[in-house]
């Protein structure tokens, strides 16, 4: 099974470092990002999970819950979390101009036990080209963006040999959340604050309604068609 955009993400019962729960109930009405890893105590996964932990407040600000998955046991995950926190370095908390080092508290998001690779297989996350030390095919680096309606809004699939870019994961989340709120699309390399594009299916009447400050229409293209409509939101 591989999940398509718009399909409901299955309500798996998950055994995690934060206990056993059903995914939908745990997500409540928030956005969710489920991301998978080949294994604990592996170098690239360590860089990714440490970075995700550092960015936990940025995801929380976006009303989004993170949940990792790695093909190892809960006991292994708990041991590895100590490495992840040490690798990520101390936490720094700033109030106004004053910053201080604070001890690591609990790891900021759960990691799912998929030691039997049941979820990895069900979600089509097995990479047939990469093998672990026992000769078993590795789990790829998948990312599922789940909306508050539990539907898949976007997904990424990287091989085990390429670490993901968490700035891009945040950027994609920002684009998904903005386009869930307004009839817009975001152009190449867009980031929060940049102009957005008005897609072709938005009528002139809807332009008036959603973009009262108006849109810029680029007409100096060879076709002369005014299909490039940009707005600041
Ligand atoms: C890693 O996380 O470093 C890794 C895991 C499996 C294959 C390649 C790299």
PDB file of C-alpha atoms and ligand atoms in Angstrom:
ATOM      1  CA  UNK A   1       0.000   0.000   0.000  1.00  0.00           C
ATOM      2  CA  UNK A   2       1.188   3.455  -0.681  1.00  0.00           C
ATOM      3  CA  UNK A   3      -0.861   6.445   0.303  1.00  0.00           C
ATOM      4  CA  UNK A   4      -2.056   8.982  -2.218  1.00  0.00           C
ATOM      5  CA  UNK A   5      -2.672  12.670  -1.614  1.00  0.00           C
ATOM      6  CA  UNK A   6      -6.142  13.234  -0.191  1.00  0.00           C
ATOM      7  CA  UNK A   7      -6.450   9.697   1.242  1.00  0.00           C
ATOM      8  CA  UNK A   8      -7.086   9.273   4.937  1.00  0.00           C
ATOM      9  CA  UNK A   9      -3.946   8.318   6.839  1.00  0.00           C
ATOM     10  CA  UNK A  10      -4.720   4.996   8.627  1.00  0.00           C
ATOM     11  CA  UNK A  11      -5.572   5.206  12.306  1.00  0.00           C
ATOM     12  CA  UNK A  12      -2.795   2.848  13.378  1.00  0.00           C
ATOM     13  CA  UNK A  13      -2.448   1.729  16.988  1.00  0.00           C
ATOM     14  CA  UNK A  14       1.128   2.726  17.741  1.00  0.00           C
ATOM     15  CA  UNK A  15       3.580   1.495  20.319  1.00  0.00           C
ATOM     16  CA  UNK A  16       5.860   4.470  20.995  1.00  0.00           C
ATOM     17  CA  UNK A  17       8.385   5.930  23.424  1.00  0.00           C
ATOM     18  CA  UNK A  18       5.475   8.000  24.817  1.00  0.00           C
ATOM     19  CA  UNK A  19       3.172   4.974  25.290  1.00  0.00           C
ATOM     20  CA  UNK A  20       0.612   3.147  23.190  1.00  0.00           C
ATOM     21  CA  UNK A  21      -2.081   5.158  21.404  1.00  0.00           C
ATOM     22  CA  UNK A  22      -4.132   5.481  18.259  1.00  0.00           C
ATOM     23  CA  UNK A  23      -2.714   7.980  15.820  1.00  0.00           C
ATOM     24  CA  UNK A  24      -5.919   9.930  15.113  1.00  0.00           C
ATOM     25  CA  UNK A  25      -6.797  10.350  18.784  1.00  0.00           C
ATOM     26  CA  UNK A  26      -3.234  11.418  19.584  1.00  0.00           C
ATOM     27  CA  UNK A  27      -3.286  14.011  16.780  1.00  0.00           C
ATOM     28  CA  UNK A  28      -6.629  15.472  17.896  1.00  0.00           C
ATOM     29  CA  UNK A  29      -7.346  18.461  15.652  1.00  0.00           C
ATOM     30  CA  UNK A  30      -3.710  19.311  14.969  1.00  0.00           C
ATOM     31  CA  UNK A  31      -1.608  18.806  11.863  1.00  0.00           C
ATOM     32  CA  UNK A  32       0.769  15.843  12.017  1.00  0.00           C
ATOM     33  CA  UNK A  33       4.091  14.913  10.462  1.00  0.00           C
ATOM     34  CA  UNK A  34       5.067  11.246  10.577  1.00  0.00           C
ATOM     35  CA  UNK A  35       8.619  10.593   9.413  1.00  0.00           C
ATOM     36  CA  UNK A  36      10.410   7.281   9.144  1.00  0.00           C
ATOM     37  CA  UNK A  37      14.013   6.180   9.610  1.00  0.00           C
ATOM     38  CA  UNK A  38      15.935   3.059   8.667  1.00  0.00           C
ATOM     39  CA  UNK A  39      17.281   2.275  12.148  1.00  0.00           C
ATOM     40  CA  UNK A  40      18.441   3.560  15.545  1.00  0.00           C
ATOM     41  CA  UNK A  41      22.128   4.278  16.171  1.00  0.00           C
ATOM     42  CA  UNK A  42      22.808   5.154  12.524  1.00  0.00           C
ATOM     43  CA  UNK A  43      24.632   8.364  11.600  1.00  0.00           C
ATOM     44  CA  UNK A  44      22.306  10.149   9.160  1.00  0.00           C
ATOM     45  CA  UNK A  45      19.195   9.316  11.244  1.00  0.00           C
ATOM     46  CA  UNK A  46      20.942  10.768  14.296  1.00  0.00           C
ATOM     47  CA  UNK A  47      21.515  14.094  12.509  1.00  0.00           C
ATOM     48  CA  UNK A  48      17.890  14.187  11.329  1.00  0.00           C
ATOM     49  CA  UNK A  49      16.234  13.346  14.643  1.00  0.00           C
ATOM     50  CA  UNK A  50      18.465  15.747  16.591  1.00  0.00           C
ATOM     51  CA  UNK A  51      17.524  18.548  14.220  1.00  0.00           C
ATOM     52  CA  UNK A  52      13.824  17.663  14.410  1.00  0.00           C
ATOM     53  CA  UNK A  53      14.058  17.795  18.224  1.00  0.00           C
ATOM     54  CA  UNK A  54      15.695  21.242  18.067  1.00  0.00           C
ATOM     55  CA  UNK A  55      12.912  22.431  15.753  1.00  0.00           C
ATOM     56  CA  UNK A  56      10.102  21.049  17.967  1.00  0.00           C
ATOM     57  CA  UNK A  57       9.049  24.590  19.084  1.00  0.00           C
ATOM     58  CA  UNK A  58       8.827  25.669  15.415  1.00  0.00           C
ATOM     59  CA  UNK A  59       6.468  22.781  14.645  1.00  0.00           C
ATOM     60  CA  UNK A  60       4.438  23.461  17.827  1.00  0.00           C
ATOM     61  CA  UNK A  61       4.030  27.105  16.703  1.00  0.00           C
ATOM     62  CA  UNK A  62       2.490  25.718  13.526  1.00  0.00           C
ATOM     63  CA  UNK A  63      -0.020  23.619  15.516  1.00  0.00           C
ATOM     64  CA  UNK A  64       1.752  20.488  14.282  1.00  0.00           C
ATOM     65  CA  UNK A  65       2.689  17.291  16.127  1.00  0.00           C
ATOM     66  CA  UNK A  66       5.774  15.355  15.067  1.00  0.00           C
ATOM     67  CA  UNK A  67       6.109  11.597  15.348  1.00  0.00           C
ATOM     68  CA  UNK A  68       9.144   9.571  14.268  1.00  0.00           C
ATOM     69  CA  UNK A  69       9.309   5.921  13.259  1.00  0.00           C
ATOM     70  CA  UNK A  70      12.393   3.757  13.347  1.00  0.00           C
ATOM     71  CA  UNK A  71      12.684   0.033  12.759  1.00  0.00           C
ATOM     72  CA  UNK A  72      13.881  -0.797  16.276  1.00  0.00           C
ATOM     73  CA  UNK A  73      12.408  -1.495  19.698  1.00  0.00           C
ATOM     74  CA  UNK A  74      11.247   0.983  22.344  1.00  0.00           C
ATOM     75  CA  UNK A  75      14.223   0.042  24.557  1.00  0.00           C
ATOM     76  CA  UNK A  76      16.608   0.822  21.716  1.00  0.00           C
ATOM     77  CA  UNK A  77      14.792   4.106  21.022  1.00  0.00           C
ATOM     78  CA  UNK A  78      15.129   5.190  24.684  1.00  0.00           C
ATOM     79  CA  UNK A  79      18.872   4.477  24.615  1.00  0.00           C
ATOM     80  CA  UNK A  80      19.313   6.256  21.283  1.00  0.00           C
ATOM     81  CA  UNK A  81      17.393   9.343  22.531  1.00  0.00           C
ATOM     82  CA  UNK A  82      20.269  10.002  24.964  1.00  0.00           C
ATOM     83  CA  UNK A  83      22.644  10.096  21.971  1.00  0.00           C
ATOM     84  CA  UNK A  84      20.237  12.319  20.013  1.00  0.00           C
ATOM     85  CA  UNK A  85      20.110  14.846  22.848  1.00  0.00           C
ATOM     86  CA  UNK A  86      23.884  14.813  23.333  1.00  0.00           C
ATOM     87  CA  UNK A  87      24.480  15.125  19.578  1.00  0.00           C
ATOM     88  CA  UNK A  88      22.052  18.067  19.327  1.00  0.00           C
ATOM     89  CA  UNK A  89      23.927  19.888  22.108  1.00  0.00           C
ATOM     90  CA  UNK A  90      22.402  21.822  24.988  1.00  0.00           C
ATOM     91  CA  UNK A  91      19.077  23.592  24.712  1.00  0.00           C
ATOM     92  CA  UNK A  92      19.244  27.373  24.813  1.00  0.00           C
ATOM     93  CA  UNK A  93      16.254  29.315  26.112  1.00  0.00           C
ATOM     94  CA  UNK A  94      16.078  33.084  25.616  1.00  0.00           C
ATOM     95  CA  UNK A  95      13.810  35.634  27.281  1.00  0.00           C
ATOM     96  CA  UNK A  96      14.342  39.051  25.764  1.00  0.00           C
ATOM     97  CA  UNK A  97      18.119  39.574  25.594  1.00  0.00           C
ATOM     98  CA  UNK A  98      18.927  36.980  28.271  1.00  0.00           C
ATOM     99  CA  UNK A  99      19.737  33.441  27.168  1.00  0.00           C
ATOM    100  CA  UNK A 100      20.545  30.450  29.356  1.00  0.00           C
ATOM    101  CA  UNK A 101      21.374  26.770  28.895  1.00  0.00           C
ATOM    102  CA  UNK A 102      18.567  24.510  30.074  1.00  0.00           C
ATOM    103  CA  UNK A 103      18.777  20.759  30.708  1.00  0.00           C
ATOM    104  CA  UNK A 104      17.157  18.436  28.181  1.00  0.00           C
ATOM    105  CA  UNK A 105      13.704  17.522  29.369  1.00  0.00           C
ATOM    106  CA  UNK A 106      11.693  14.774  27.821  1.00  0.00           C
ATOM    107  CA  UNK A 107      12.397  14.109  24.159  1.00  0.00           C
ATOM    108  CA  UNK A 108       9.871  16.405  22.412  1.00  0.00           C
ATOM    109  CA  UNK A 109       8.081  13.822  20.260  1.00  0.00           C
ATOM    110  CA  UNK A 110       7.364  10.077  20.314  1.00  0.00           C
ATOM    111  CA  UNK A 111       9.290   7.520  18.261  1.00  0.00           C
ATOM    112  CA  UNK A 112       7.290   4.548  17.014  1.00  0.00           C
ATOM    113  CA  UNK A 113       8.522   0.978  17.528  1.00  0.00           C
ATOM    114  CA  UNK A 114       8.455  -0.619  14.079  1.00  0.00           C
ATOM    115  CA  UNK A 115      10.966  -3.356  14.860  1.00  0.00           C
ATOM    116  CA  UNK A 116       8.936  -5.828  12.794  1.00  0.00           C
ATOM    117  CA  UNK A 117       8.662  -3.339   9.886  1.00  0.00           C
ATOM    118  CA  UNK A 118       4.882  -3.793   9.786  1.00  0.00           C
ATOM    119  CA  UNK A 119       4.175  -0.089   9.233  1.00  0.00           C
ATOM    120  CA  UNK A 120       7.131   0.336   6.907  1.00  0.00           C
ATOM    121  CA  UNK A 121       5.742  -2.453   4.711  1.00  0.00           C
ATOM    122  CA  UNK A 122       2.129  -1.276   4.938  1.00  0.00           C
ATOM    123  CA  UNK A 123       3.049   2.279   3.971  1.00  0.00           C
ATOM    124  CA  UNK A 124       5.315   1.250   1.091  1.00  0.00           C
ATOM    125  CA  UNK A 125       8.416   2.637   2.789  1.00  0.00           C
ATOM    126  CA  UNK A 126      10.822  -0.250   2.100  1.00  0.00           C
ATOM    127  CA  UNK A 127      13.822   0.657  -0.081  1.00  0.00           C
ATOM    128  CA  UNK A 128      14.736  -2.440  -2.113  1.00  0.00           C
ATOM    129  CA  UNK A 129      18.140  -0.987  -3.020  1.00  0.00           C
ATOM    130  CA  UNK A 130      19.550  -0.582   0.510  1.00  0.00           C
ATOM    131  CA  UNK A 131      20.220  -3.370   3.031  1.00  0.00           C
ATOM    132  CA  UNK A 132      21.057  -3.506   6.735  1.00  0.00           C
ATOM    133  CA  UNK A 133      23.849  -5.585   8.288  1.00  0.00           C
ATOM    134  CA  UNK A 134      21.513  -8.628   8.394  1.00  0.00           C
ATOM    135  CA  UNK A 135      20.806  -8.279   4.662  1.00  0.00           C
ATOM    136  CA  UNK A 136      17.238  -7.003   5.207  1.00  0.00           C
ATOM    137  CA  UNK A 137      15.996  -4.179   2.956  1.00  0.00           C
ATOM    138  CA  UNK A 138      16.035  -0.865   4.803  1.00  0.00           C
ATOM    139  CA  UNK A 139      13.155   1.461   5.480  1.00  0.00           C
ATOM    140  CA  UNK A 140      13.334   4.622   3.395  1.00  0.00           C
ATOM    141  CA  UNK A 141      13.062   8.145   4.771  1.00  0.00           C
ATOM    142  CA  UNK A 142       9.385   8.928   4.251  1.00  0.00           C
ATOM    143  CA  UNK A 143       7.559  12.031   5.482  1.00  0.00           C
ATOM    144  CA  UNK A 144       3.762  12.197   5.611  1.00  0.00           C
ATOM    145  CA  UNK A 145       2.059  15.543   6.201  1.00  0.00           C
ATOM    146  CA  UNK A 146      -1.354  14.849   7.742  1.00  0.00           C
ATOM    147  CA  UNK A 147      -4.032  17.555   7.901  1.00  0.00           C
ATOM    148  CA  UNK A 148      -6.427  18.115  10.823  1.00  0.00           C
ATOM    149  CA  UNK A 149      -8.954  16.104   8.750  1.00  0.00           C
ATOM    150  CA  UNK A 150      -6.447  13.151   8.883  1.00  0.00           C
ATOM    151  CA  UNK A 151      -5.943  13.273   5.121  1.00  0.00           C
ATOM    152  CA  UNK A 152      -2.502  13.119   3.491  1.00  0.00           C
ATOM    153  CA  UNK A 153      -1.633  16.638   2.323  1.00  0.00           C
ATOM    154  CA  UNK A 154       1.904  15.885   1.048  1.00  0.00           C
ATOM    155  CA  UNK A 155       4.525  13.164   1.217  1.00  0.00           C
ATOM    156  CA  UNK A 156       8.265  12.903   0.582  1.00  0.00           C
ATOM    157  CA  UNK A 157      10.273   9.748  -0.016  1.00  0.00           C
ATOM    158  CA  UNK A 158      14.061   9.741   0.194  1.00  0.00           C
ATOM    159  CA  UNK A 159      16.440   6.789   0.070  1.00  0.00           C
ATOM    160  CA  UNK A 160      18.288   5.827   3.268  1.00  0.00           C
ATOM    161  CA  UNK A 161      21.455   7.378   1.828  1.00  0.00           C
ATOM    162  CA  UNK A 162      20.082  10.966   1.712  1.00  0.00           C
ATOM    163  CA  UNK A 163      19.197  12.926   4.836  1.00  0.00           C
ATOM    164  CA  UNK A 164      16.199  15.228   4.591  1.00  0.00           C
ATOM    165  CA  UNK A 165      16.200  19.023   4.780  1.00  0.00           C
ATOM    166  CA  UNK A 166      14.088  20.117   7.742  1.00  0.00           C
ATOM    167  CA  UNK A 167      14.020  23.732   6.526  1.00  0.00           C
ATOM    168  CA  UNK A 168      12.209  22.396   3.464  1.00  0.00           C
ATOM    169  CA  UNK A 169       9.863  20.355   5.658  1.00  0.00           C
ATOM    170  CA  UNK A 170       8.919  23.557   7.550  1.00  0.00           C
ATOM    171  CA  UNK A 171       8.609  25.501   4.285  1.00  0.00           C
ATOM    172  CA  UNK A 172       6.319  22.858   2.794  1.00  0.00           C
ATOM    173  CA  UNK A 173       4.223  22.828   5.976  1.00  0.00           C
ATOM    174  CA  UNK A 174       3.884  26.640   5.770  1.00  0.00           C
ATOM    175  CA  UNK A 175       2.744  26.371   2.152  1.00  0.00           C
ATOM    176  CA  UNK A 176       0.236  23.600   2.959  1.00  0.00           C
ATOM    177  CA  UNK A 177      -1.217  25.529   5.875  1.00  0.00           C
ATOM    178  CA  UNK A 178      -1.511  28.776   3.913  1.00  0.00           C
ATOM    179  CA  UNK A 179      -3.116  27.088   0.921  1.00  0.00           C
ATOM    180  CA  UNK A 180      -5.564  25.320   3.282  1.00  0.00           C
ATOM    181  CA  UNK A 181      -6.671  28.771   4.490  1.00  0.00           C
ATOM    182  CA  UNK A 182      -6.677  30.762   1.230  1.00  0.00           C
ATOM    183  CA  UNK A 183      -7.141  29.939  -2.486  1.00  0.00           C
ATOM    184  CA  UNK A 184      -3.439  30.376  -3.273  1.00  0.00           C
ATOM    185  CA  UNK A 185      -0.438  28.443  -4.529  1.00  0.00           C
ATOM    186  CA  UNK A 186       3.178  29.145  -3.608  1.00  0.00           C
ATOM    187  CA  UNK A 187       5.820  29.623  -6.318  1.00  0.00           C
ATOM    188  CA  UNK A 188       9.326  28.245  -6.621  1.00  0.00           C
ATOM    189  CA  UNK A 189      11.500  28.757  -3.519  1.00  0.00           C
ATOM    190  CA  UNK A 190       8.639  30.586  -1.766  1.00  0.00           C
ATOM    191  CA  UNK A 191       8.965  31.302   1.916  1.00  0.00           C
ATOM    192  CA  UNK A 192       6.665  32.952   4.452  1.00  0.00           C
ATOM    193  CA  UNK A 193       6.255  36.667   3.651  1.00  0.00           C
ATOM    194  CA  UNK A 194       6.899  36.287  -0.087  1.00  0.00           C
ATOM    195  CA  UNK A 195       4.163  36.950  -2.633  1.00  0.00           C
ATOM    196  CA  UNK A 196       1.867  34.036  -3.445  1.00  0.00           C
ATOM    197  CA  UNK A 197       0.262  33.067  -6.745  1.00  0.00           C
ATOM    198  CA  UNK A 198      -3.418  33.001  -7.565  1.00  0.00           C
ATOM    199  CA  UNK A 199      -4.178  29.683  -9.271  1.00  0.00           C
ATOM    200  CA  UNK A 200      -6.075  29.502 -12.578  1.00  0.00           C
ATOM    201  CA  UNK A 201      -9.247  28.090 -10.975  1.00  0.00           C
ATOM    202  CA  UNK A 202      -9.818  31.284  -8.932  1.00  0.00           C
ATOM    203  CA  UNK A 203     -12.351  33.493 -10.709  1.00  0.00           C
ATOM    204  CA  UNK A 204     -12.196  37.298 -10.864  1.00  0.00           C
ATOM    205  CA  UNK A 205     -15.113  37.467  -8.373  1.00  0.00           C
ATOM    206  CA  UNK A 206     -13.147  35.299  -5.936  1.00  0.00           C
ATOM    207  CA  UNK A 207     -10.073  37.460  -6.462  1.00  0.00           C
ATOM    208  CA  UNK A 208     -12.103  40.476  -5.243  1.00  0.00           C
ATOM    209  CA  UNK A 209     -13.303  38.515  -2.218  1.00  0.00           C
ATOM    210  CA  UNK A 210      -9.992  36.985  -1.109  1.00  0.00           C
ATOM    211  CA  UNK A 211      -7.502  39.615  -2.228  1.00  0.00           C
ATOM    212  CA  UNK A 212      -9.199  42.973  -1.529  1.00  0.00           C
ATOM    213  CA  UNK A 213      -5.812  44.683  -1.812  1.00  0.00           C
ATOM    214  CA  UNK A 214      -5.672  43.462  -5.428  1.00  0.00           C
ATOM    215  CA  UNK A 215      -3.400  41.209  -7.456  1.00  0.00           C
ATOM    216  CA  UNK A 216      -0.522  41.986  -9.802  1.00  0.00           C
ATOM    217  CA  UNK A 217      -0.984  40.486 -13.251  1.00  0.00           C
ATOM    218  CA  UNK A 218       2.100  39.878 -15.393  1.00  0.00           C
ATOM    219  CA  UNK A 219       1.154  40.531 -19.010  1.00  0.00           C
ATOM    220  CA  UNK A 220       4.550  41.052 -20.670  1.00  0.00           C
ATOM    221  CA  UNK A 221       5.010  37.421 -21.655  1.00  0.00           C
ATOM    222  CA  UNK A 222       5.036  36.321 -25.312  1.00  0.00           C
ATOM    223  CA  UNK A 223       1.574  34.761 -24.981  1.00  0.00           C
ATOM    224  CA  UNK A 224       0.141  37.956 -23.476  1.00  0.00           C
ATOM    225  CA  UNK A 225      -2.078  35.746 -21.315  1.00  0.00           C
ATOM    226  CA  UNK A 226      -2.583  37.090 -17.821  1.00  0.00           C
ATOM    227  CA  UNK A 227      -2.208  33.788 -16.013  1.00  0.00           C
ATOM    228  CA  UNK A 228       0.556  34.920 -13.673  1.00  0.00           C
ATOM    229  CA  UNK A 229      -1.339  36.611 -10.867  1.00  0.00           C
ATOM    230  CA  UNK A 230       0.539  37.444  -7.683  1.00  0.00           C
ATOM    231  CA  UNK A 231      -0.657  38.733  -4.349  1.00  0.00           C
ATOM    232  CA  UNK A 232       0.768  39.677  -0.981  1.00  0.00           C
ATOM    233  CA  UNK A 233      -1.142  37.998   1.864  1.00  0.00           C
TER     234      UNK A 233
HETATM  235  C1  LIG B   1      22.133   6.382   8.377  1.00  0.00           C
HETATM  236  O1  LIG B   1      21.182   6.767   9.022  1.00  0.00           O
HETATM  237  O2  LIG B   1      23.244   6.857   8.522  1.00  0.00           O
HETATM  238  C2  LIG B   1      21.968   5.322   7.335  1.00  0.00           C
HETATM  239  C3  LIG B   1      21.114   4.266   7.578  1.00  0.00           C
HETATM  240  C4  LIG B   1      20.993   3.299   6.620  1.00  0.00           C
HETATM  241  C5  LIG B   1      21.698   3.385   5.414  1.00  0.00           C
HETATM  242  C6  LIG B   1      22.508   4.480   5.175  1.00  0.00           C
HETATM  243  C7  LIG B   1      22.656   5.449   6.150  1.00  0.00           C
END
